[in-house]
mmCIF file of C-alpha atoms in Angstrom:
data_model
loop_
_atom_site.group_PDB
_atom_site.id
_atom_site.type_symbol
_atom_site.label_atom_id
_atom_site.label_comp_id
_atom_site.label_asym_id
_atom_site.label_seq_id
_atom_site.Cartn_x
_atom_site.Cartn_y
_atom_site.Cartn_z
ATOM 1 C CA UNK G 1 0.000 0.000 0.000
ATOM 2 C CA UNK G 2 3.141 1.924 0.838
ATOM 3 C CA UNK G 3 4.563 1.817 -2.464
ATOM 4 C CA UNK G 4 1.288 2.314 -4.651
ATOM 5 C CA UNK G 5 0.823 5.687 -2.281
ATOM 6 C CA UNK G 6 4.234 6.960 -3.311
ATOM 7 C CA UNK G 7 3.883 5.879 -7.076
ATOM 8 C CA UNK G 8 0.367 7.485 -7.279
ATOM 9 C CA UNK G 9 2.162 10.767 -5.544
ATOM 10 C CA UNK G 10 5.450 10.492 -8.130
ATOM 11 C CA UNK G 11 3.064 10.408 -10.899
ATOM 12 C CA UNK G 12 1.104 12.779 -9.442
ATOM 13 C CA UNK G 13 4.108 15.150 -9.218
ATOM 14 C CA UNK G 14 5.625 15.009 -12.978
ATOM 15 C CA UNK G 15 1.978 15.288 -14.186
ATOM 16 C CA UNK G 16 1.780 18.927 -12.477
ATOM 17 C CA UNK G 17 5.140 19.290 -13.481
ATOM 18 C CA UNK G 18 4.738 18.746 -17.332
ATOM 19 C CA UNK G 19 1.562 20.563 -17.081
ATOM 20 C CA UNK G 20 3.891 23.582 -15.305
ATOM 21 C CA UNK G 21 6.331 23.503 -18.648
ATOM 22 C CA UNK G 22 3.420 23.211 -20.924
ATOM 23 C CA UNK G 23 1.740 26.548 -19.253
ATOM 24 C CA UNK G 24 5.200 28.339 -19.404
ATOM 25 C CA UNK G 25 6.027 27.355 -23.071
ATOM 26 C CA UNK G 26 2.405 28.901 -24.044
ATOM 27 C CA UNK G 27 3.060 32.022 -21.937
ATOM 28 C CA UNK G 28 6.328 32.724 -23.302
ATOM 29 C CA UNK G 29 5.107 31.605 -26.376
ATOM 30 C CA UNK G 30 2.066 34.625 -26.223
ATOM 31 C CA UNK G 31 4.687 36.930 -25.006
ATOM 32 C CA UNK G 32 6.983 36.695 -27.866
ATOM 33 C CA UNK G 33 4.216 37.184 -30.501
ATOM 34 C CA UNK G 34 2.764 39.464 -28.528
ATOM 35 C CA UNK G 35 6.147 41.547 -28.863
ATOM 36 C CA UNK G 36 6.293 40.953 -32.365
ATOM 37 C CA UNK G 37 3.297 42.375 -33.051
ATOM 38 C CA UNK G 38 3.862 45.434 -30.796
ATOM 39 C CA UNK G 39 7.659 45.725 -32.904
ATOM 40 C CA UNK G 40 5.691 45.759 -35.703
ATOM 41 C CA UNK G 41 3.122 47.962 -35.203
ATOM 42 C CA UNK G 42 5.346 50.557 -33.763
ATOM 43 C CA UNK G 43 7.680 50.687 -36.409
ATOM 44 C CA UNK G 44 5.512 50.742 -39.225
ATOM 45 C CA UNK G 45 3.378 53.196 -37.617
ATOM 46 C CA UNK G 46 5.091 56.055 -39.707
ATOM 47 C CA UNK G 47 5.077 54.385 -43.012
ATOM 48 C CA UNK G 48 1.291 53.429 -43.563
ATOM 49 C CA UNK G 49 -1.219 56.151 -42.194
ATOM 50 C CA UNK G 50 -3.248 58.470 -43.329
ATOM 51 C CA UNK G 51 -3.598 61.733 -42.418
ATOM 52 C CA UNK G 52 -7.382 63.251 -41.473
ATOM 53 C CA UNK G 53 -7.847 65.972 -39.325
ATOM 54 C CA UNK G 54 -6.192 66.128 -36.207
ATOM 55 C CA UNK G 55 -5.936 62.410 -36.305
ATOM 56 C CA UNK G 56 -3.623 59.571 -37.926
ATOM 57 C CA UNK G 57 -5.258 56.644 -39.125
ATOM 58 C CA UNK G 58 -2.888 53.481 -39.543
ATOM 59 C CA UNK G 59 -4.286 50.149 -40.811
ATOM 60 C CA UNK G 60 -1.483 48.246 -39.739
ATOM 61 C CA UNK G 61 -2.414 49.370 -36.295
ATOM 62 C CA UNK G 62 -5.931 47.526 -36.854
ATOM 63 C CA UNK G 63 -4.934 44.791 -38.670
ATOM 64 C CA UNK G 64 -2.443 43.640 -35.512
ATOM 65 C CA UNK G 65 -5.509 44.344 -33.245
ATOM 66 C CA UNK G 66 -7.667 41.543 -35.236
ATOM 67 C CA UNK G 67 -4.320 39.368 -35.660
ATOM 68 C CA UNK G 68 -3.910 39.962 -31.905
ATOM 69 C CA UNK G 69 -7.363 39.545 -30.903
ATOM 70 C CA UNK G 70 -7.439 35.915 -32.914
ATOM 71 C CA UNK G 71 -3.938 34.512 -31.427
ATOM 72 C CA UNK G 72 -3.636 35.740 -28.336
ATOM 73 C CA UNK G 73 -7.292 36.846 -26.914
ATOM 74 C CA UNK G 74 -8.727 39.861 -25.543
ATOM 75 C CA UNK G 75 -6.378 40.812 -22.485
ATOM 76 C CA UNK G 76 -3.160 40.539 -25.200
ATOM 77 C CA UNK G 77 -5.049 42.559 -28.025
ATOM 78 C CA UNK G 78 -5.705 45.092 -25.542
ATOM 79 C CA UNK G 79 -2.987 45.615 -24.308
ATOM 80 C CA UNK G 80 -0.745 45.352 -27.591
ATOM 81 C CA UNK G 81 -2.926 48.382 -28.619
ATOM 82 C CA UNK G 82 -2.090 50.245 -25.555
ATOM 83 C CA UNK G 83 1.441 49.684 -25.530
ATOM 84 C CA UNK G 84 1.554 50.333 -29.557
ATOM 85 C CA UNK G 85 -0.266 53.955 -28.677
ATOM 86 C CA UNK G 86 2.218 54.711 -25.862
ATOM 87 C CA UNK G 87 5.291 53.903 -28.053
ATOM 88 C CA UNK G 88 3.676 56.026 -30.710
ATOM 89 C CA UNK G 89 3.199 58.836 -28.950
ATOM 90 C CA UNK G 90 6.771 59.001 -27.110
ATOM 91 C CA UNK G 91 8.032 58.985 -30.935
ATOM 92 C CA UNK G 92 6.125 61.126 -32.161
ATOM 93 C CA UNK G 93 4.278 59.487 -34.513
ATOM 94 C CA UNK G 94 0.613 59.227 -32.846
ATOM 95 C CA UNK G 95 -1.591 61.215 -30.678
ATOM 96 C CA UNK G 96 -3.940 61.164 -27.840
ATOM 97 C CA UNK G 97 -6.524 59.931 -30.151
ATOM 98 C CA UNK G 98 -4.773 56.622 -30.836
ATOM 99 C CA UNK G 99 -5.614 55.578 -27.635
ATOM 100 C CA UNK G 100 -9.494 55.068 -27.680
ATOM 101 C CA UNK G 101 -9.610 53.402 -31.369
ATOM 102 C CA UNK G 102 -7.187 51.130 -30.992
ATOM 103 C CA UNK G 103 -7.925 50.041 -27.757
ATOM 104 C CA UNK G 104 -11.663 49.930 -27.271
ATOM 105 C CA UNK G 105 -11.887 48.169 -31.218
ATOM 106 C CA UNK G 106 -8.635 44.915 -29.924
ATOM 107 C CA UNK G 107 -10.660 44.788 -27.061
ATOM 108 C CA UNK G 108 -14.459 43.963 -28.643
ATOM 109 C CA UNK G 109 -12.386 42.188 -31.382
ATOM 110 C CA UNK G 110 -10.978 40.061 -29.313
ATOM 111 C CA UNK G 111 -13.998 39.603 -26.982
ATOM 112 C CA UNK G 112 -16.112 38.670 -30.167
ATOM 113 C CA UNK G 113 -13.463 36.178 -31.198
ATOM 114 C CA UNK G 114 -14.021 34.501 -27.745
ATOM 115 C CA UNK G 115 -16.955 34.564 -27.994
ATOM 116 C CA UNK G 116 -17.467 33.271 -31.682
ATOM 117 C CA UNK G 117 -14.793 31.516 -32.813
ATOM 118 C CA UNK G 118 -14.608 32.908 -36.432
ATOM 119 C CA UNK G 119 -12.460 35.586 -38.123
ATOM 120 C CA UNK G 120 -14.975 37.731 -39.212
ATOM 121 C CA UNK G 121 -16.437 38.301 -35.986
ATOM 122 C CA UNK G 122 -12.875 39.737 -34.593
ATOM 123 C CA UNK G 123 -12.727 41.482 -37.627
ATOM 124 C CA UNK G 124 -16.952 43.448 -37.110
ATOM 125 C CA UNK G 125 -15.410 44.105 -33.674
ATOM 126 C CA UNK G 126 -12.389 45.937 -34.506
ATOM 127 C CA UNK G 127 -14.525 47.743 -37.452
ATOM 128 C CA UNK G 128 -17.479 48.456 -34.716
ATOM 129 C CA UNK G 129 -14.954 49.205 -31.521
ATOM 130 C CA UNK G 130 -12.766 51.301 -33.572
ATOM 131 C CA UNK G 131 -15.031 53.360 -36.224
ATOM 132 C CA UNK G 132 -18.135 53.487 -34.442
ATOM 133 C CA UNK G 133 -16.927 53.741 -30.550
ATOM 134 C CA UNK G 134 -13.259 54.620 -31.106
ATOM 135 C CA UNK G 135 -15.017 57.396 -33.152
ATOM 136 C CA UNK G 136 -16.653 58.755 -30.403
ATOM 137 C CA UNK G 137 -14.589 58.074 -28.066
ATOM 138 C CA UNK G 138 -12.071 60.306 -29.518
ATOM 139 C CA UNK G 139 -14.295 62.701 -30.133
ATOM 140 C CA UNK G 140 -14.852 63.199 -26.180
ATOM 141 C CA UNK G 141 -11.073 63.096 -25.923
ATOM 142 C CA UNK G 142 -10.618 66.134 -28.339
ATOM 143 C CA UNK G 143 -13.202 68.328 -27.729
ATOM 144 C CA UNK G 144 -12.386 68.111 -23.672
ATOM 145 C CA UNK G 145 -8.555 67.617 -24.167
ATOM 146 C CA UNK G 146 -7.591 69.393 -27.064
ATOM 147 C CA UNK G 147 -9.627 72.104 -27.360
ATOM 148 C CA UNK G 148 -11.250 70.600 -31.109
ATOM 149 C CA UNK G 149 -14.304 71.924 -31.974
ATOM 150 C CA UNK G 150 -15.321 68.979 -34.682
ATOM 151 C CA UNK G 151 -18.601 67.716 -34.575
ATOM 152 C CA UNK G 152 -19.158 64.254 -33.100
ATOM 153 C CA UNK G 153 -19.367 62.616 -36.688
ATOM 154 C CA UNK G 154 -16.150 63.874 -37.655
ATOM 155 C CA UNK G 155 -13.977 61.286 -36.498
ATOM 156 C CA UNK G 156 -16.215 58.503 -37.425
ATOM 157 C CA UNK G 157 -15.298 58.378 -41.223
ATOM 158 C CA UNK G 158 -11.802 58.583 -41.108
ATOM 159 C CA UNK G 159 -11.588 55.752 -38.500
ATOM 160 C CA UNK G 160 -14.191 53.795 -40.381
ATOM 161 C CA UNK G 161 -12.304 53.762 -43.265
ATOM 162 C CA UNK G 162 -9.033 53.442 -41.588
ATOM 163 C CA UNK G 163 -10.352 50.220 -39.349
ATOM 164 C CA UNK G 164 -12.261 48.353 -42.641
ATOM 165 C CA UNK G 165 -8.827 48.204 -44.376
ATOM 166 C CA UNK G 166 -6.704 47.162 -41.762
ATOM 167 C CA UNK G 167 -9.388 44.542 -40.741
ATOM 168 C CA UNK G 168 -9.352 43.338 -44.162
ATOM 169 C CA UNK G 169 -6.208 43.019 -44.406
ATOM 170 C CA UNK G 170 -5.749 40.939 -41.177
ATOM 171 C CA UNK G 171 -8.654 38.704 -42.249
ATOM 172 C CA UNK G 172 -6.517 37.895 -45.612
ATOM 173 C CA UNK G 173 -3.117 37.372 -43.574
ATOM 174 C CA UNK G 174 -5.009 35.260 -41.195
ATOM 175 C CA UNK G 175 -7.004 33.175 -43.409
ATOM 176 C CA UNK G 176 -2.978 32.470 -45.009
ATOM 177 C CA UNK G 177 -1.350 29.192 -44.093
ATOM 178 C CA UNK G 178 1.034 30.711 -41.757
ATOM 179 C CA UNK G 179 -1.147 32.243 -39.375
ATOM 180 C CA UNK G 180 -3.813 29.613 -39.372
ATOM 181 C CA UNK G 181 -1.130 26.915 -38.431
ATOM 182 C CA UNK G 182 -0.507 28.962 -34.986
ATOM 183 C CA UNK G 183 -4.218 29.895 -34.422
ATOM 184 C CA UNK G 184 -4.701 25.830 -34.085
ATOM 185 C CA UNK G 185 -1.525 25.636 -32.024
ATOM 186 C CA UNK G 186 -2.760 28.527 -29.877
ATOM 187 C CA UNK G 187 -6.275 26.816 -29.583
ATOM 188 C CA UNK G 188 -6.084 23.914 -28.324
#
């Protein structure tokens, strides 16, 4: 009885332990792509964006918030847009309104993904949480912070059309072999 006790516990103990390893390879795993995407969206922030007002519109910022929101979830795709936003802004190439677009459109991407399971879902909540919301949302952010005196549709359009492409063009990339190798990895 002794020795069955002390197998059941042995086994017991490299079970947790594989499952330990497994856990860490997927974190570290999350974090690197995760960094990735953030490398990638920070430096190409100043080569694709287009120019509309007071704002910058990038659709490589919202097609890594749908590739983001697929991978890695909700909690990764928002906070890849948030750090993306911050690094932007300490280069100089964002603003204060890159913060409620990016964010609030990763996060409903990625909680529609959850939610769904299907690529175009992520990609109506990054179109939806971005143009629509992210819209607004900046809106508040420049008429109280900035001083702008734009109507409340003004920012609407440009993110809108901004959010569509970059959504499109993460729903190509991800629909690619490459990417939907890792989403299975990353899924089960």
């Amino acid at each position: 009885m002794m020795m069955y006790n002390i197998m059941v516990i042995e086994f017991s103990v490299v079970f947790i332990r594989i499952q330990i390893e497994r856990m860490l390879n997927m974190q570290i795993r999350k974090l690197t792509t995760a960094a990735l995407l953030i490398a990638i969206g920070t430096l190409s922030a100043h080569l694709v964006y287009i120019p509309v007002g007071v704002s910058r519109c990038f659709p490589v910022q919202h097609a890594i918030n749908v590739i983001g929101a697929v991978m890695l979830g909700p909690d990764y795709a928002l906070a890849i847009a948030f750090i993306i936003s911050c690094l932007r802004n300490m280069f100089g190439t964002g603003s204060l309104l890159a913060f409620p677009g990016s964010m609030i459109g990763a996060l409903l991407a990625g909680l529609l993904y959850a939610r769904f399971k299907n690529i175009p879902s992520a990609m109506f909540g990054e179109v939806f949480g971005t143009g629509i919301l992210g819209g607004f949302a900046a809106w508040i952010i420049a008429t109280t912070l900035l001083g702008s005196k734009a109507a409340a549709w003004f920012f609407v359009p440009p993110f809108l059309v901004s959010t569509i492409g970059g959504s499109i063009i993460a729903g190509i990339l991800l629909k690619s072999s490459v990417f939907q190798t890792q989403i299975c990895k990353d899924n089960k």
